Amino acid sequence: MLDGKFYDILSRLRLQMAHKSSLNMSGSRKSVQKGISAEFSDFREYMPGDDLRRMDWNVYARLDKLYIREYMEEKEAIVSVLIDTSASMDYGAESKAELASDLAAVVGFLALNNMDRLMLYDMKDMGRALSVGGGRNAFSKVLRWLEGLSFSGEVDMLSAVRKMRLRGPGVTVIISDFLHPDMAGVSVETDMEGKHERKSYRGNFLKSRAAQKSDDIQKSDDMQDSNGIQKSAGGHTSYEKLLQYLDYCKQRPVILHTLAEEELHITLEGALNLIDAENNSRLRLTMDAGTIDCYEKELKGFTERMKKGCASGRGAYVLCSTGRDRKQLVFEDLRVIYDI
């Protein structure tokens, strides 16, 4: 649980931005606009009507010309938090859903504590976003909203991101396991009981990949580029399209990739039926050393591709495990998202 002492320490940090704010509301972020603040920006020549109190008389004495001093205007920035509330997130002894809520609370507190505008989105219902501002006193609204989340059904992540109400540069934080066919690959071929079948798996994507025969993996590799990234028919994964869209909207992407400890470190063994949490499709496989080794290689490649894609868009990627101590996760692993 995140207690008051935890948030007191967290209040010393702030989220890193990639662009200056262009909004009109006062805040604590550097803006593209000029105004009144303690931070000097530049000189410009005096024009009739300028405030004489901003005149730099030292420059006038040296150059015999009138110049005024301009200061950086401080405005609020927009911090958007999108939470994957699909059924696959409700998995693990310590569920990914609980971790996602804690991470959203951390980001929300940082935004409000630094006088930014916070937008919270349930990716299943993008039309009912929570907009919060006014500082940390409004944090209780965030906690109540998070308590009301329901993790079930399916989510179209790319469609959800495109439905955000963006009003200028900011930070977009996406909290998800990314175990969706449009993010991690659409469909895979498996050989089950002698019958060659094609199925698509969501929560069990990596498990289904681990069950492929070597010839199936070769067929999949033919659809990959030199970096090993699975391509769609249009030449880009939905994950790439998502990052490109955020870059176009001048958003710094922050990907908080939440996975259960059971997904990161496999302890299952024997013959098993894996059931997709979202569409109830099934996969029969035997969990032996070879299968687990294949799974771990797929998982490593999956996370590395996500991290590389995010870095190319001046963003940040953090793999968040449910088994990781919350304080270590927030104050050590998440350092890449802070303005330190």
PDB file of C-alpha atoms in Angstrom, residues 33-187:
ATOM      1  CA  GLN A  33       5.073  32.183 -24.133  1.00  0.00           C
ATOM      2  CA  LYS A  34       6.901  35.111 -22.543  1.00  0.00           C
ATOM      3  CA  GLY A  35       5.680  36.586 -19.266  1.00  0.00           C
ATOM      4  CA  ILE A  36       6.578  37.273 -15.673  1.00  0.00           C
ATOM      5  CA  SER A  37       8.627  34.752 -13.713  1.00  0.00           C
ATOM      6  CA  ALA A  38      11.984  34.453 -11.999  1.00  0.00           C
ATOM      7  CA  GLU A  39      13.682  32.838 -15.020  1.00  0.00           C
ATOM      8  CA  PHE A  40      15.276  35.184 -17.564  1.00  0.00           C
ATOM      9  CA  SER A  41      14.655  34.341 -21.230  1.00  0.00           C
ATOM     10  CA  ASP A  42      16.036  37.023 -23.598  1.00  0.00           C
ATOM     11  CA  PHE A  43      16.363  40.708 -24.523  1.00  0.00           C
ATOM     12  CA  ARG A  44      14.363  42.504 -27.182  1.00  0.00           C
ATOM     13  CA  GLU A  45      14.214  46.102 -28.374  1.00  0.00           C
ATOM     14  CA  TYR A  46      11.835  48.464 -26.603  1.00  0.00           C
ATOM     15  CA  MET A  47       8.497  49.128 -28.305  1.00  0.00           C
ATOM     16  CA  PRO A  48       6.011  51.864 -27.365  1.00  0.00           C
ATOM     17  CA  GLY A  49       3.668  50.501 -24.724  1.00  0.00           C
ATOM     18  CA  ASP A  50       6.208  48.128 -23.094  1.00  0.00           C
ATOM     19  CA  ASP A  51       6.451  48.100 -19.318  1.00  0.00           C
ATOM     20  CA  LEU A  52       9.261  50.520 -18.382  1.00  0.00           C
ATOM     21  CA  ARG A  53       9.965  48.492 -15.255  1.00  0.00           C
ATOM     22  CA  ARG A  54      11.395  45.751 -17.492  1.00  0.00           C
ATOM     23  CA  MET A  55      13.864  48.135 -19.144  1.00  0.00           C
ATOM     24  CA  ASP A  56      17.521  47.120 -18.791  1.00  0.00           C
ATOM     25  CA  TRP A  57      19.340  50.391 -18.100  1.00  0.00           C
ATOM     26  CA  ASN A  58      22.757  48.719 -18.044  1.00  0.00           C
ATOM     27  CA  VAL A  59      22.303  47.684 -21.684  1.00  0.00           C
ATOM     28  CA  TYR A  60      21.125  51.230 -22.512  1.00  0.00           C
ATOM     29  CA  ALA A  61      24.284  52.668 -20.932  1.00  0.00           C
ATOM     30  CA  ARG A  62      26.507  50.402 -23.066  1.00  0.00           C
ATOM     31  CA  LEU A  63      24.649  50.504 -26.401  1.00  0.00           C
ATOM     32  CA  ASP A  64      22.629  53.716 -26.188  1.00  0.00           C
ATOM     33  CA  LYS A  65      19.570  51.668 -27.211  1.00  0.00           C
ATOM     34  CA  LEU A  66      16.492  50.734 -25.237  1.00  0.00           C
ATOM     35  CA  TYR A  67      16.063  47.007 -24.498  1.00  0.00           C
ATOM     36  CA  ILE A  68      13.673  45.229 -22.176  1.00  0.00           C
ATOM     37  CA  ARG A  69      14.205  41.933 -20.380  1.00  0.00           C
ATOM     38  CA  GLU A  70      11.855  39.017 -21.143  1.00  0.00           C
ATOM     39  CA  TYR A  71      11.136  36.174 -18.743  1.00  0.00           C
ATOM     40  CA  MET A  72       9.910  32.646 -19.262  1.00  0.00           C
ATOM     41  CA  GLU A  73       6.189  32.293 -18.664  1.00  0.00           C
ATOM     42  CA  GLU A  74       5.254  29.328 -16.449  1.00  0.00           C
ATOM     43  CA  LYS A  75       2.145  27.384 -17.465  1.00  0.00           C
ATOM     44  CA  GLU A  76       0.580  24.047 -16.623  1.00  0.00           C
ATOM     45  CA  ALA A  77       1.277  20.991 -18.779  1.00  0.00           C
ATOM     46  CA  ILE A  78      -1.058  18.133 -19.606  1.00  0.00           C
ATOM     47  CA  VAL A  79      -0.289  14.698 -18.185  1.00  0.00           C
ATOM     48  CA  SER A  80      -2.499  11.990 -19.696  1.00  0.00           C
ATOM     49  CA  VAL A  81      -2.677   8.555 -18.070  1.00  0.00           C
ATOM     50  CA  LEU A  82      -4.259   5.669 -19.991  1.00  0.00           C
ATOM     51  CA  ILE A  83      -4.983   2.474 -18.069  1.00  0.00           C
ATOM     52  CA  ASP A  84      -5.531  -0.854 -19.804  1.00  0.00           C
ATOM     53  CA  THR A  85      -8.586  -2.287 -18.026  1.00  0.00           C
ATOM     54  CA  SER A  86      -8.884  -5.462 -20.102  1.00  0.00           C
ATOM     55  CA  ALA A  87      -9.369  -8.860 -18.465  1.00  0.00           C
ATOM     56  CA  SER A  88      -5.743  -9.925 -18.954  1.00  0.00           C
ATOM     57  CA  MET A  89      -4.709  -7.241 -16.455  1.00  0.00           C
ATOM     58  CA  ASP A  90      -6.620  -9.018 -13.691  1.00  0.00           C
ATOM     59  CA  TYR A  91      -4.020 -11.778 -13.394  1.00  0.00           C
ATOM     60  CA  GLY A  92      -1.374 -12.830 -10.898  1.00  0.00           C
ATOM     61  CA  ALA A  93      -1.178 -13.586  -7.200  1.00  0.00           C
ATOM     62  CA  GLU A  94      -0.458  -9.861  -6.913  1.00  0.00           C
ATOM     63  CA  SER A  95      -2.584  -8.694  -9.803  1.00  0.00           C
ATOM     64  CA  LYS A  96      -1.433  -6.431 -12.602  1.00  0.00           C
ATOM     65  CA  ALA A  97      -4.644  -4.463 -12.072  1.00  0.00           C
ATOM     66  CA  GLU A  98      -3.579  -3.461  -8.559  1.00  0.00           C
ATOM     67  CA  LEU A  99      -0.118  -2.516  -9.784  1.00  0.00           C
ATOM     68  CA  ALA A 100      -1.622  -0.457 -12.624  1.00  0.00           C
ATOM     69  CA  SER A 101      -3.779   1.472 -10.144  1.00  0.00           C
ATOM     70  CA  ASP A 102      -0.758   2.165  -7.915  1.00  0.00           C
ATOM     71  CA  LEU A 103       1.297   3.382 -10.870  1.00  0.00           C
ATOM     72  CA  ALA A 104      -1.544   5.632 -12.034  1.00  0.00           C
ATOM     73  CA  ALA A 105      -1.799   7.054  -8.504  1.00  0.00           C
ATOM     74  CA  VAL A 106       1.940   7.819  -8.504  1.00  0.00           C
ATOM     75  CA  VAL A 107       1.818   9.607 -11.869  1.00  0.00           C
ATOM     76  CA  GLY A 108      -1.366  11.433 -10.875  1.00  0.00           C
ATOM     77  CA  PHE A 109       0.162  12.679  -7.647  1.00  0.00           C
ATOM     78  CA  LEU A 110       3.299  13.895  -9.435  1.00  0.00           C
ATOM     79  CA  ALA A 111       1.217  15.803 -11.980  1.00  0.00           C
ATOM     80  CA  LEU A 112      -1.010  17.507  -9.415  1.00  0.00           C
ATOM     81  CA  ASN A 113       1.818  18.223  -6.987  1.00  0.00           C
ATOM     82  CA  ASN A 114       3.602  20.149  -9.747  1.00  0.00           C
ATOM     83  CA  MET A 115       0.454  22.055 -10.746  1.00  0.00           C
ATOM     84  CA  ASP A 116      -0.050  20.174 -14.028  1.00  0.00           C
ATOM     85  CA  ARG A 117      -3.398  19.228 -15.537  1.00  0.00           C
ATOM     86  CA  LEU A 118      -4.128  15.489 -15.133  1.00  0.00           C
ATOM     87  CA  MET A 119      -6.282  13.491 -17.556  1.00  0.00           C
ATOM     88  CA  LEU A 120      -7.185   9.938 -16.500  1.00  0.00           C
ATOM     89  CA  TYR A 121      -8.543   7.509 -19.090  1.00  0.00           C
ATOM     90  CA  ASP A 122     -10.085   4.048 -18.835  1.00  0.00           C
ATOM     91  CA  MET A 123      -9.079   2.550 -22.200  1.00  0.00           C
ATOM     92  CA  LYS A 124     -12.402   0.697 -22.453  1.00  0.00           C
ATOM     93  CA  ASP A 125     -14.361   3.938 -22.086  1.00  0.00           C
ATOM     94  CA  MET A 126     -12.293   6.834 -23.448  1.00  0.00           C
ATOM     95  CA  GLY A 127     -15.284   9.153 -23.552  1.00  0.00           C
ATOM     96  CA  ARG A 128     -15.484   9.391 -19.759  1.00  0.00           C
ATOM     97  CA  ALA A 129     -12.087  10.809 -18.848  1.00  0.00           C
ATOM     98  CA  LEU A 130     -11.418  12.422 -15.484  1.00  0.00           C
ATOM     99  CA  SER A 131      -9.863  15.895 -15.764  1.00  0.00           C
ATOM    100  CA  VAL A 132      -8.211  17.087 -12.553  1.00  0.00           C
ATOM    101  CA  GLY A 133      -6.240  20.228 -11.726  1.00  0.00           C
ATOM    102  CA  GLY A 134      -5.645  22.609  -8.862  1.00  0.00           C
ATOM    103  CA  GLY A 135      -2.762  20.935  -7.068  1.00  0.00           C
ATOM    104  CA  ARG A 136      -2.367  18.018  -4.699  1.00  0.00           C
ATOM    105  CA  ASN A 137      -5.537  18.856  -2.766  1.00  0.00           C
ATOM    106  CA  ALA A 138      -7.441  17.294  -5.676  1.00  0.00           C
ATOM    107  CA  PHE A 139      -5.608  13.970  -5.337  1.00  0.00           C
ATOM    108  CA  SER A 140      -8.523  12.366  -3.463  1.00  0.00           C
ATOM    109  CA  LYS A 141     -10.557  12.572  -6.704  1.00  0.00           C
ATOM    110  CA  VAL A 142      -7.887  10.504  -8.430  1.00  0.00           C
ATOM    111  CA  LEU A 143      -7.982   7.789  -5.768  1.00  0.00           C
ATOM    112  CA  ARG A 144     -11.784   7.559  -5.900  1.00  0.00           C
ATOM    113  CA  TRP A 145     -11.716   7.270  -9.696  1.00  0.00           C
ATOM    114  CA  LEU A 146      -9.097   4.509  -9.580  1.00  0.00           C
ATOM    115  CA  GLU A 147     -11.116   2.555  -7.009  1.00  0.00           C
ATOM    116  CA  GLY A 148     -14.029   2.447  -9.453  1.00  0.00           C
ATOM    117  CA  LEU A 149     -12.114   0.779 -12.300  1.00  0.00           C
ATOM    118  CA  SER A 150     -13.294  -2.626 -13.542  1.00  0.00           C
ATOM    119  CA  PHE A 151     -10.817  -4.926 -15.287  1.00  0.00           C
ATOM    120  CA  SER A 152     -12.705  -7.074 -17.796  1.00  0.00           C
ATOM    121  CA  GLY A 153     -13.367  -7.559 -21.497  1.00  0.00           C
ATOM    122  CA  GLU A 154     -11.101  -6.392 -24.316  1.00  0.00           C
ATOM    123  CA  VAL A 155      -9.369  -3.150 -25.294  1.00  0.00           C
ATOM    124  CA  ASP A 156      -8.384  -1.726 -28.690  1.00  0.00           C
ATOM    125  CA  MET A 157      -5.296   0.172 -27.581  1.00  0.00           C
ATOM    126  CA  LEU A 158      -4.480   2.073 -30.768  1.00  0.00           C
ATOM    127  CA  SER A 159      -8.073   3.217 -31.171  1.00  0.00           C
ATOM    128  CA  ALA A 160      -8.162   4.295 -27.529  1.00  0.00           C
ATOM    129  CA  VAL A 161      -5.016   6.427 -27.840  1.00  0.00           C
ATOM    130  CA  ARG A 162      -6.433   8.189 -30.897  1.00  0.00           C
ATOM    131  CA  LYS A 163      -9.508   9.186 -28.882  1.00  0.00           C
ATOM    132  CA  MET A 164      -7.558  11.233 -26.331  1.00  0.00           C
ATOM    133  CA  ARG A 165      -8.486  14.898 -25.967  1.00  0.00           C
ATOM    134  CA  LEU A 166      -5.097  16.504 -26.546  1.00  0.00           C
ATOM    135  CA  ARG A 167      -4.765  20.287 -26.164  1.00  0.00           C
ATOM    136  CA  GLY A 168      -1.043  20.775 -26.598  1.00  0.00           C
ATOM    137  CA  PRO A 169       2.356  19.252 -25.760  1.00  0.00           C
ATOM    138  CA  GLY A 170       2.567  17.021 -22.718  1.00  0.00           C
ATOM    139  CA  VAL A 171       3.251  13.552 -21.378  1.00  0.00           C
ATOM    140  CA  THR A 172       1.165  10.479 -22.173  1.00  0.00           C
ATOM    141  CA  VAL A 173       1.571   7.543 -19.795  1.00  0.00           C
ATOM    142  CA  ILE A 174       0.244   4.149 -20.922  1.00  0.00           C
ATOM    143  CA  ILE A 175      -0.086   1.441 -18.273  1.00  0.00           C
ATOM    144  CA  SER A 176      -0.677  -1.997 -19.792  1.00  0.00           C
ATOM    145  CA  ASP A 177       0.626  -5.542 -20.146  1.00  0.00           C
ATOM    146  CA  PHE A 178       0.503  -5.024 -23.955  1.00  0.00           C
ATOM    147  CA  LEU A 179      -0.619  -8.642 -24.371  1.00  0.00           C
ATOM    148  CA  HIS A 180      -2.915  -7.731 -27.230  1.00  0.00           C
ATOM    149  CA  PRO A 181      -2.826  -9.110 -30.773  1.00  0.00           C
ATOM    150  CA  ASP A 182      -2.596  -5.645 -32.296  1.00  0.00           C
ATOM    151  CA  MET A 183       0.409  -4.781 -30.122  1.00  0.00           C
ATOM    152  CA  ALA A 184       2.389  -8.011 -29.959  1.00  0.00           C
ATOM    153  CA  GLY A 185       1.477  -9.828 -33.189  1.00  0.00           C
ATOM    154  CA  VAL A 186      -1.851 -10.874 -34.640  1.00  0.00           C
ATOM    155  CA  SER A 187      -2.015 -14.599 -35.015  1.00  0.00           C
TER     156      SER A 187
END
